[in-house]
PDB file of C-alpha atoms and ligand atoms in Angstrom:
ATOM      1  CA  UNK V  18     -15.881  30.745  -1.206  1.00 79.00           C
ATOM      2  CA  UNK V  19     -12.874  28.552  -1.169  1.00 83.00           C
ATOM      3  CA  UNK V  20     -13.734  24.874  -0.983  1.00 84.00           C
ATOM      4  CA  UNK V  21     -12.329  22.811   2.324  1.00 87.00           C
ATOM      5  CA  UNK V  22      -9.441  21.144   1.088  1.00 93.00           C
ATOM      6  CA  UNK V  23      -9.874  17.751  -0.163  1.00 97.00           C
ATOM      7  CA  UNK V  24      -8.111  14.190  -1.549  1.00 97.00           C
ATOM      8  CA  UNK V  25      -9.301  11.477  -3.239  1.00 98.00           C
ATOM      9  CA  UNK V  26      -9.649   8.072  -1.459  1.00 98.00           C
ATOM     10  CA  UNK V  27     -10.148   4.830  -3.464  1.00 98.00           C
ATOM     11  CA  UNK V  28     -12.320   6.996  -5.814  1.00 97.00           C
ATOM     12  CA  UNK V  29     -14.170   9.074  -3.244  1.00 97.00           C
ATOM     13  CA  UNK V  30     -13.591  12.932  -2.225  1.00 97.00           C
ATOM     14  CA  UNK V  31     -12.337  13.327   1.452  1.00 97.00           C
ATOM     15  CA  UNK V  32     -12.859  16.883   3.065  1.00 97.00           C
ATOM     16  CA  UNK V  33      -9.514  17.049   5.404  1.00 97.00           C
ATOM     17  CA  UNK V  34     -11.340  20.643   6.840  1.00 96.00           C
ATOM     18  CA  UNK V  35     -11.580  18.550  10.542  1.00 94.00           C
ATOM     19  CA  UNK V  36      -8.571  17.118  10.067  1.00 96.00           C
ATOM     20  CA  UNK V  37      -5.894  18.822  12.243  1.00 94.00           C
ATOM     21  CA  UNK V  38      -2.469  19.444  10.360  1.00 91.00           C
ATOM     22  CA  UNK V  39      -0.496  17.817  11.325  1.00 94.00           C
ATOM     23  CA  UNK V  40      -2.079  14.897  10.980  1.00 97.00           C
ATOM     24  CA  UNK V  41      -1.040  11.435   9.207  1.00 98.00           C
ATOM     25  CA  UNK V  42      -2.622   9.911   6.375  1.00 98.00           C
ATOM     26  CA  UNK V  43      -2.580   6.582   7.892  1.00 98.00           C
ATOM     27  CA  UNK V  44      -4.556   7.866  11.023  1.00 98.00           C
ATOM     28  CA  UNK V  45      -7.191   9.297   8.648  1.00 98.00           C
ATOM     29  CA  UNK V  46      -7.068   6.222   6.650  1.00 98.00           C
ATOM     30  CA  UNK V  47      -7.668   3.831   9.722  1.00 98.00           C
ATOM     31  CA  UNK V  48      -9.314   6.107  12.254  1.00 98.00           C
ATOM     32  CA  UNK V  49     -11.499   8.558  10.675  1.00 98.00           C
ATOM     33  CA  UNK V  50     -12.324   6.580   7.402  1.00 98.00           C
ATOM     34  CA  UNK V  51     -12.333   2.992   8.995  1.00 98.00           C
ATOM     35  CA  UNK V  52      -9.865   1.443   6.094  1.00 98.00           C
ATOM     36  CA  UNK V  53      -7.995  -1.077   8.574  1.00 98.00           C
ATOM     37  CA  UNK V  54      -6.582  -2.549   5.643  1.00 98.00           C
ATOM     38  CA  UNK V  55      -3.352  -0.178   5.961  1.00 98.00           C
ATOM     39  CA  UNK V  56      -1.561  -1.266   8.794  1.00 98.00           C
ATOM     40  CA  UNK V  57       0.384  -0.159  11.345  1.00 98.00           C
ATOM     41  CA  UNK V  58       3.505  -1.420  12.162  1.00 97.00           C
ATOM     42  CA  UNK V  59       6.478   0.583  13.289  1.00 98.00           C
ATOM     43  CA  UNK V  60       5.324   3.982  12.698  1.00 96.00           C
ATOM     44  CA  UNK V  61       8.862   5.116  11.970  1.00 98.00           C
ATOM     45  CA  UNK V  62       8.947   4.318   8.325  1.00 98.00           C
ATOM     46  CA  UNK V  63      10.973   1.018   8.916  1.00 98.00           C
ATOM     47  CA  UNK V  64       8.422  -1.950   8.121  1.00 98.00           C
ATOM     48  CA  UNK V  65       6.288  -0.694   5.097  1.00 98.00           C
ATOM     49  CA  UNK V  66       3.114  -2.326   6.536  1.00 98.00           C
ATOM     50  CA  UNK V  67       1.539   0.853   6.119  1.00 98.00           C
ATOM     51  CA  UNK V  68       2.328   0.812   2.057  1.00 98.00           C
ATOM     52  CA  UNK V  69      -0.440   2.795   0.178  1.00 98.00           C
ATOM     53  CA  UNK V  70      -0.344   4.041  -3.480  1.00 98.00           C
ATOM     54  CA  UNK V  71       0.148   8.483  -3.915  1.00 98.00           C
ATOM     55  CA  UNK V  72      -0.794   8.845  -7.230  1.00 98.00           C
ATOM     56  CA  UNK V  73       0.236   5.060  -8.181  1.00 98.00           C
ATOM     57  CA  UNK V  74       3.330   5.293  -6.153  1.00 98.00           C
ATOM     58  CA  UNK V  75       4.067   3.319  -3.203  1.00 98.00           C
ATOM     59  CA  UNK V  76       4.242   5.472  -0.271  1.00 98.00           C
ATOM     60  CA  UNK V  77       4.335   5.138   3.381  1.00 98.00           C
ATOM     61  CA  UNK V  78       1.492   6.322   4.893  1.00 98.00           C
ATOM     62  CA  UNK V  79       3.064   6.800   8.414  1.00 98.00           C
ATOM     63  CA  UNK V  80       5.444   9.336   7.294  1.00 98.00           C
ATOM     64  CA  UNK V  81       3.136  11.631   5.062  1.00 98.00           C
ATOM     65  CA  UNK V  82       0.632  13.940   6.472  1.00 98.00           C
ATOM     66  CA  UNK V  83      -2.649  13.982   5.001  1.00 98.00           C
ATOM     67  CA  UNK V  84      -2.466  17.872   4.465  1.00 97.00           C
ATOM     68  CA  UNK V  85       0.408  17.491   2.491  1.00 97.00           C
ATOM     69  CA  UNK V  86      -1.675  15.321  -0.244  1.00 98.00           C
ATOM     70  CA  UNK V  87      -4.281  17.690  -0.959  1.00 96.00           C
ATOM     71  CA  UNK V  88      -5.675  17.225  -4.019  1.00 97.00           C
ATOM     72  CA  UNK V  89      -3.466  14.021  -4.661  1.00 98.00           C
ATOM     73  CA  UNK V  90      -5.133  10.519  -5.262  1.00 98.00           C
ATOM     74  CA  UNK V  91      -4.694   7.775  -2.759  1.00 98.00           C
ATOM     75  CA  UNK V  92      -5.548   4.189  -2.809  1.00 98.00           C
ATOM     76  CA  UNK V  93      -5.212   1.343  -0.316  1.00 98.00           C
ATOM     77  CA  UNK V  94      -5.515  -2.315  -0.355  1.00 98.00           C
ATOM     78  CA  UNK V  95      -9.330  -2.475  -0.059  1.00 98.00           C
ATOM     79  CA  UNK V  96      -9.565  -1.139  -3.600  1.00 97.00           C
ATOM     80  CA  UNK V  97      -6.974  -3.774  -5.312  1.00 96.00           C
ATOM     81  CA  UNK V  98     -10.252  -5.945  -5.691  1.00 92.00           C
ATOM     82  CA  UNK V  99     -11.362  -3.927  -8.469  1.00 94.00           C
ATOM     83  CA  UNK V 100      -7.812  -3.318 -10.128  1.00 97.00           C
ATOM     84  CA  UNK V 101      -6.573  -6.264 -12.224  1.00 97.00           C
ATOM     85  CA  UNK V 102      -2.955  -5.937 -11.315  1.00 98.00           C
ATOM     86  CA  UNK V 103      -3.986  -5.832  -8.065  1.00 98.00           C
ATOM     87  CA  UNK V 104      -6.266  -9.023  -8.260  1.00 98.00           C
ATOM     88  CA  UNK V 105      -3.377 -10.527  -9.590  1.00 98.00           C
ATOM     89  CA  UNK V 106      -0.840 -10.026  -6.600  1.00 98.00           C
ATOM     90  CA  UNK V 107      -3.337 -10.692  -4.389  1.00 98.00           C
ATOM     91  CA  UNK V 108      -3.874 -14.056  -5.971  1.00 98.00           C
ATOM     92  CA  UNK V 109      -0.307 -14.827  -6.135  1.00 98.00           C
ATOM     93  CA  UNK V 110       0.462 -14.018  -2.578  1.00 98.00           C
ATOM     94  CA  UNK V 111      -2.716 -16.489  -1.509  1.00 98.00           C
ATOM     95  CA  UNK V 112      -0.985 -19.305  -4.247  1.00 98.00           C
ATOM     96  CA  UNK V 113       2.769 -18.842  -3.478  1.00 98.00           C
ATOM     97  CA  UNK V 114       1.537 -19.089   0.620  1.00 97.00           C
ATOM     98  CA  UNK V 115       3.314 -16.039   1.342  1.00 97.00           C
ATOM     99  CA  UNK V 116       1.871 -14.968   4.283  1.00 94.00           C
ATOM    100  CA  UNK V 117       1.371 -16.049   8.064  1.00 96.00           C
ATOM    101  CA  UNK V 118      -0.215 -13.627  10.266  1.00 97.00           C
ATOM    102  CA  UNK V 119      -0.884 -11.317   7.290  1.00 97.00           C
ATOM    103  CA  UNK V 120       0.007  -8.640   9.105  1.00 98.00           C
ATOM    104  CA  UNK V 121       2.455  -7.481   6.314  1.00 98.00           C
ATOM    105  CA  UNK V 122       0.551  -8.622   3.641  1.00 98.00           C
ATOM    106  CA  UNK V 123      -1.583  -5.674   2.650  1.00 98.00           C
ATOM    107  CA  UNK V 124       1.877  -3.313   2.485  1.00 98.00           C
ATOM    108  CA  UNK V 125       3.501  -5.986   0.003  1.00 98.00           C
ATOM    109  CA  UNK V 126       0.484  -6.105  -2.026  1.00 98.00           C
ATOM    110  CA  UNK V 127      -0.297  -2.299  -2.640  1.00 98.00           C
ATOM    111  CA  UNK V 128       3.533  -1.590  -2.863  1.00 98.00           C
ATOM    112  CA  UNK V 129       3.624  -4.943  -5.444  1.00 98.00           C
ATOM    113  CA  UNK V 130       1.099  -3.518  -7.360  1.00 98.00           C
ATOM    114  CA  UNK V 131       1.935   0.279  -7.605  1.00 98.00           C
ATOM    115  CA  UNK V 132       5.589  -1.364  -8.917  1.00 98.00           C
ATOM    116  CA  UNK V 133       3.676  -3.301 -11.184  1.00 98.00           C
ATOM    117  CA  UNK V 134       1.710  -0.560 -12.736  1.00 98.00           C
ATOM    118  CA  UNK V 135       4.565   1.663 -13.137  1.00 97.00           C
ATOM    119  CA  UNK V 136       7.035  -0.684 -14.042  1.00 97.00           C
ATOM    120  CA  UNK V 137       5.618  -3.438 -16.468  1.00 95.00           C
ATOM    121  CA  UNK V 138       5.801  -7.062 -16.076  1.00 91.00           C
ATOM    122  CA  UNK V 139       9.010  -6.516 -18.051  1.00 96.00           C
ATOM    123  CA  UNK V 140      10.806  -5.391 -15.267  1.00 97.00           C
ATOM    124  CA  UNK V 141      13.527  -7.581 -13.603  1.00 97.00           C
ATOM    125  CA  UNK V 142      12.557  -9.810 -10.574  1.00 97.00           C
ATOM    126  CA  UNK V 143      15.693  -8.327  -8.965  1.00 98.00           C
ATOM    127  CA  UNK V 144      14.381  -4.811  -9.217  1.00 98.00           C
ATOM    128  CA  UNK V 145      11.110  -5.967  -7.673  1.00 98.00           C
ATOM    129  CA  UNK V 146      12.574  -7.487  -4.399  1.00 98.00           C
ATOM    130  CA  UNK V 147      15.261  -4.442  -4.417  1.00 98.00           C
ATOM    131  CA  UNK V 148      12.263  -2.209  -4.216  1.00 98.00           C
ATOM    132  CA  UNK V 149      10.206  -4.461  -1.905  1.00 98.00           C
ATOM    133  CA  UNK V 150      13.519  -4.327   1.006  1.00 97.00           C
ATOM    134  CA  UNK V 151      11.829  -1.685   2.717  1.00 97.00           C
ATOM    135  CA  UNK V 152       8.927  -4.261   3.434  1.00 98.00           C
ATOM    136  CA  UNK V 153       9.653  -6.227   6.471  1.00 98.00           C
ATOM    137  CA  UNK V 154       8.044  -9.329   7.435  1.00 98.00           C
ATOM    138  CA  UNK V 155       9.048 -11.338  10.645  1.00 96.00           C
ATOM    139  CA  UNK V 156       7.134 -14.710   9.792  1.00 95.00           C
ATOM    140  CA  UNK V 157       8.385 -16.102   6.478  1.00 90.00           C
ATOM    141  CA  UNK V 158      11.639 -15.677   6.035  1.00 89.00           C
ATOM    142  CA  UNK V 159      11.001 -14.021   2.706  1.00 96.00           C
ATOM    143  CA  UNK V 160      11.043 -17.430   0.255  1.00 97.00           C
ATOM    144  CA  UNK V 161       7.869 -17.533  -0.269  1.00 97.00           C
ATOM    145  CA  UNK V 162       6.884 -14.170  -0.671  1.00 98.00           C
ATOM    146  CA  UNK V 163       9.855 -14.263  -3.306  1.00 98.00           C
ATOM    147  CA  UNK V 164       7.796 -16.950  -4.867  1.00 98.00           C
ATOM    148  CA  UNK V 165       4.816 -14.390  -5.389  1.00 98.00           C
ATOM    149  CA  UNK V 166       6.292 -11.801  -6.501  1.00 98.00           C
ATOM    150  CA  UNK V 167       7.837 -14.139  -9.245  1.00 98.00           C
ATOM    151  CA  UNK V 168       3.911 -15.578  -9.577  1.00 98.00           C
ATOM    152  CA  UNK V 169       2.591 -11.558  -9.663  1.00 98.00           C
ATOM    153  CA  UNK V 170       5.030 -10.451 -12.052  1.00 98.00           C
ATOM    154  CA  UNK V 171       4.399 -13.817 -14.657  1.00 97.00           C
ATOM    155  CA  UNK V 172       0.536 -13.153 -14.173  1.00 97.00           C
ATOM    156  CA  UNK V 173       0.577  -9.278 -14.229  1.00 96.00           C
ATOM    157  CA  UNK V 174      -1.558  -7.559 -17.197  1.00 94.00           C
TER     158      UNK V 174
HETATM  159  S1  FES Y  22       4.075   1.708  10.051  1.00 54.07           S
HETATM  160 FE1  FES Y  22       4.808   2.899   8.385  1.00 54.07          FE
HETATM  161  S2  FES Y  22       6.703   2.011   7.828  1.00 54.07           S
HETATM  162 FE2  FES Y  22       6.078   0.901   9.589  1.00 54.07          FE
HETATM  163  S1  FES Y  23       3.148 -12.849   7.539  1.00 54.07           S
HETATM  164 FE1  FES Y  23       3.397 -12.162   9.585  1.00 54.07          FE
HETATM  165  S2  FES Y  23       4.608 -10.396   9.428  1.00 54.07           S
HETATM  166 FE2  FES Y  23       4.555 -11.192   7.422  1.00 54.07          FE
END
């Protein structure tokens, strides 16, 4: 018998057989598995507050359908507590006082930290913020969070 088809969440098998295709990953993620971490912003792929690592890469939840990642890895902010680049961004964004409502917060973090991890702590600043422009945030006027991802990428692993 074939097995249901399946992803891995934050370590854990998912079974996506009662899933309806199409159906997006971020409404699994916040609906069906109760990970309100990964938020949702514009839906449209324009904000990035719904940021969550494929396989280590930053990807937007909002515009991927969870059918299409069978057998792929995902991970979301609520598991960046037990990854040490993660702990790291975290902590910078919370020193450099880079957020206000926080409602962008968890996309910058998982998409800091997937950049991170691929990229090494070697890699320019400039690239880091080029990469982050998808990430919109309409509270800080983007100093401060500049601030932490200089902080993340000095106190990266
Ligand atoms: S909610 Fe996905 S990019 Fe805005
Ligand atoms: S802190 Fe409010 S949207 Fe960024």
């Amino acid at each position: 018998m074939t097995p249901p088809p399946s992803l891995a969440v934050n370590g854990r098998l998912v079974s996506l057989a009662d899933v309806p295709d199409p159906e997006r990953l971020l409404d699994v993620l916040r609906w069906r598995l109760d990970l309100r971490g990964t938020k949702e912003g514009c839906r449209t792929g324009d904000c990035g507050a719904c940021t969550v690592l494929v396989d280590g890469r930053p990807t937007l939840s909002c515009l991927t359908l969870a059918h299409e990642l069978e057998g792929r890895s995902v991970e979301t902010v609520e598991a960046l507590a037990d990854d040490p680049t993660g702990r790291a961004v975290q902590a910078a964004f919370r020193d450099a006082g880079a957020l206000q409502c926080g409602y962008c917060t968890p996309g910058f973090v998982v998409a800091l930290t997937g950049l991170l991890k691929e990229l090494g702590r070697s890699v320019p600043e400039e690239r880091l913020l080029a990469d982050l422009a998808g990430n919109l945030c309409r509270c800080t006027g983007y100093l401060a969070i500049a601030r932490a991802v200089r902080l993340a990428r000095e106190r990266a692993p």
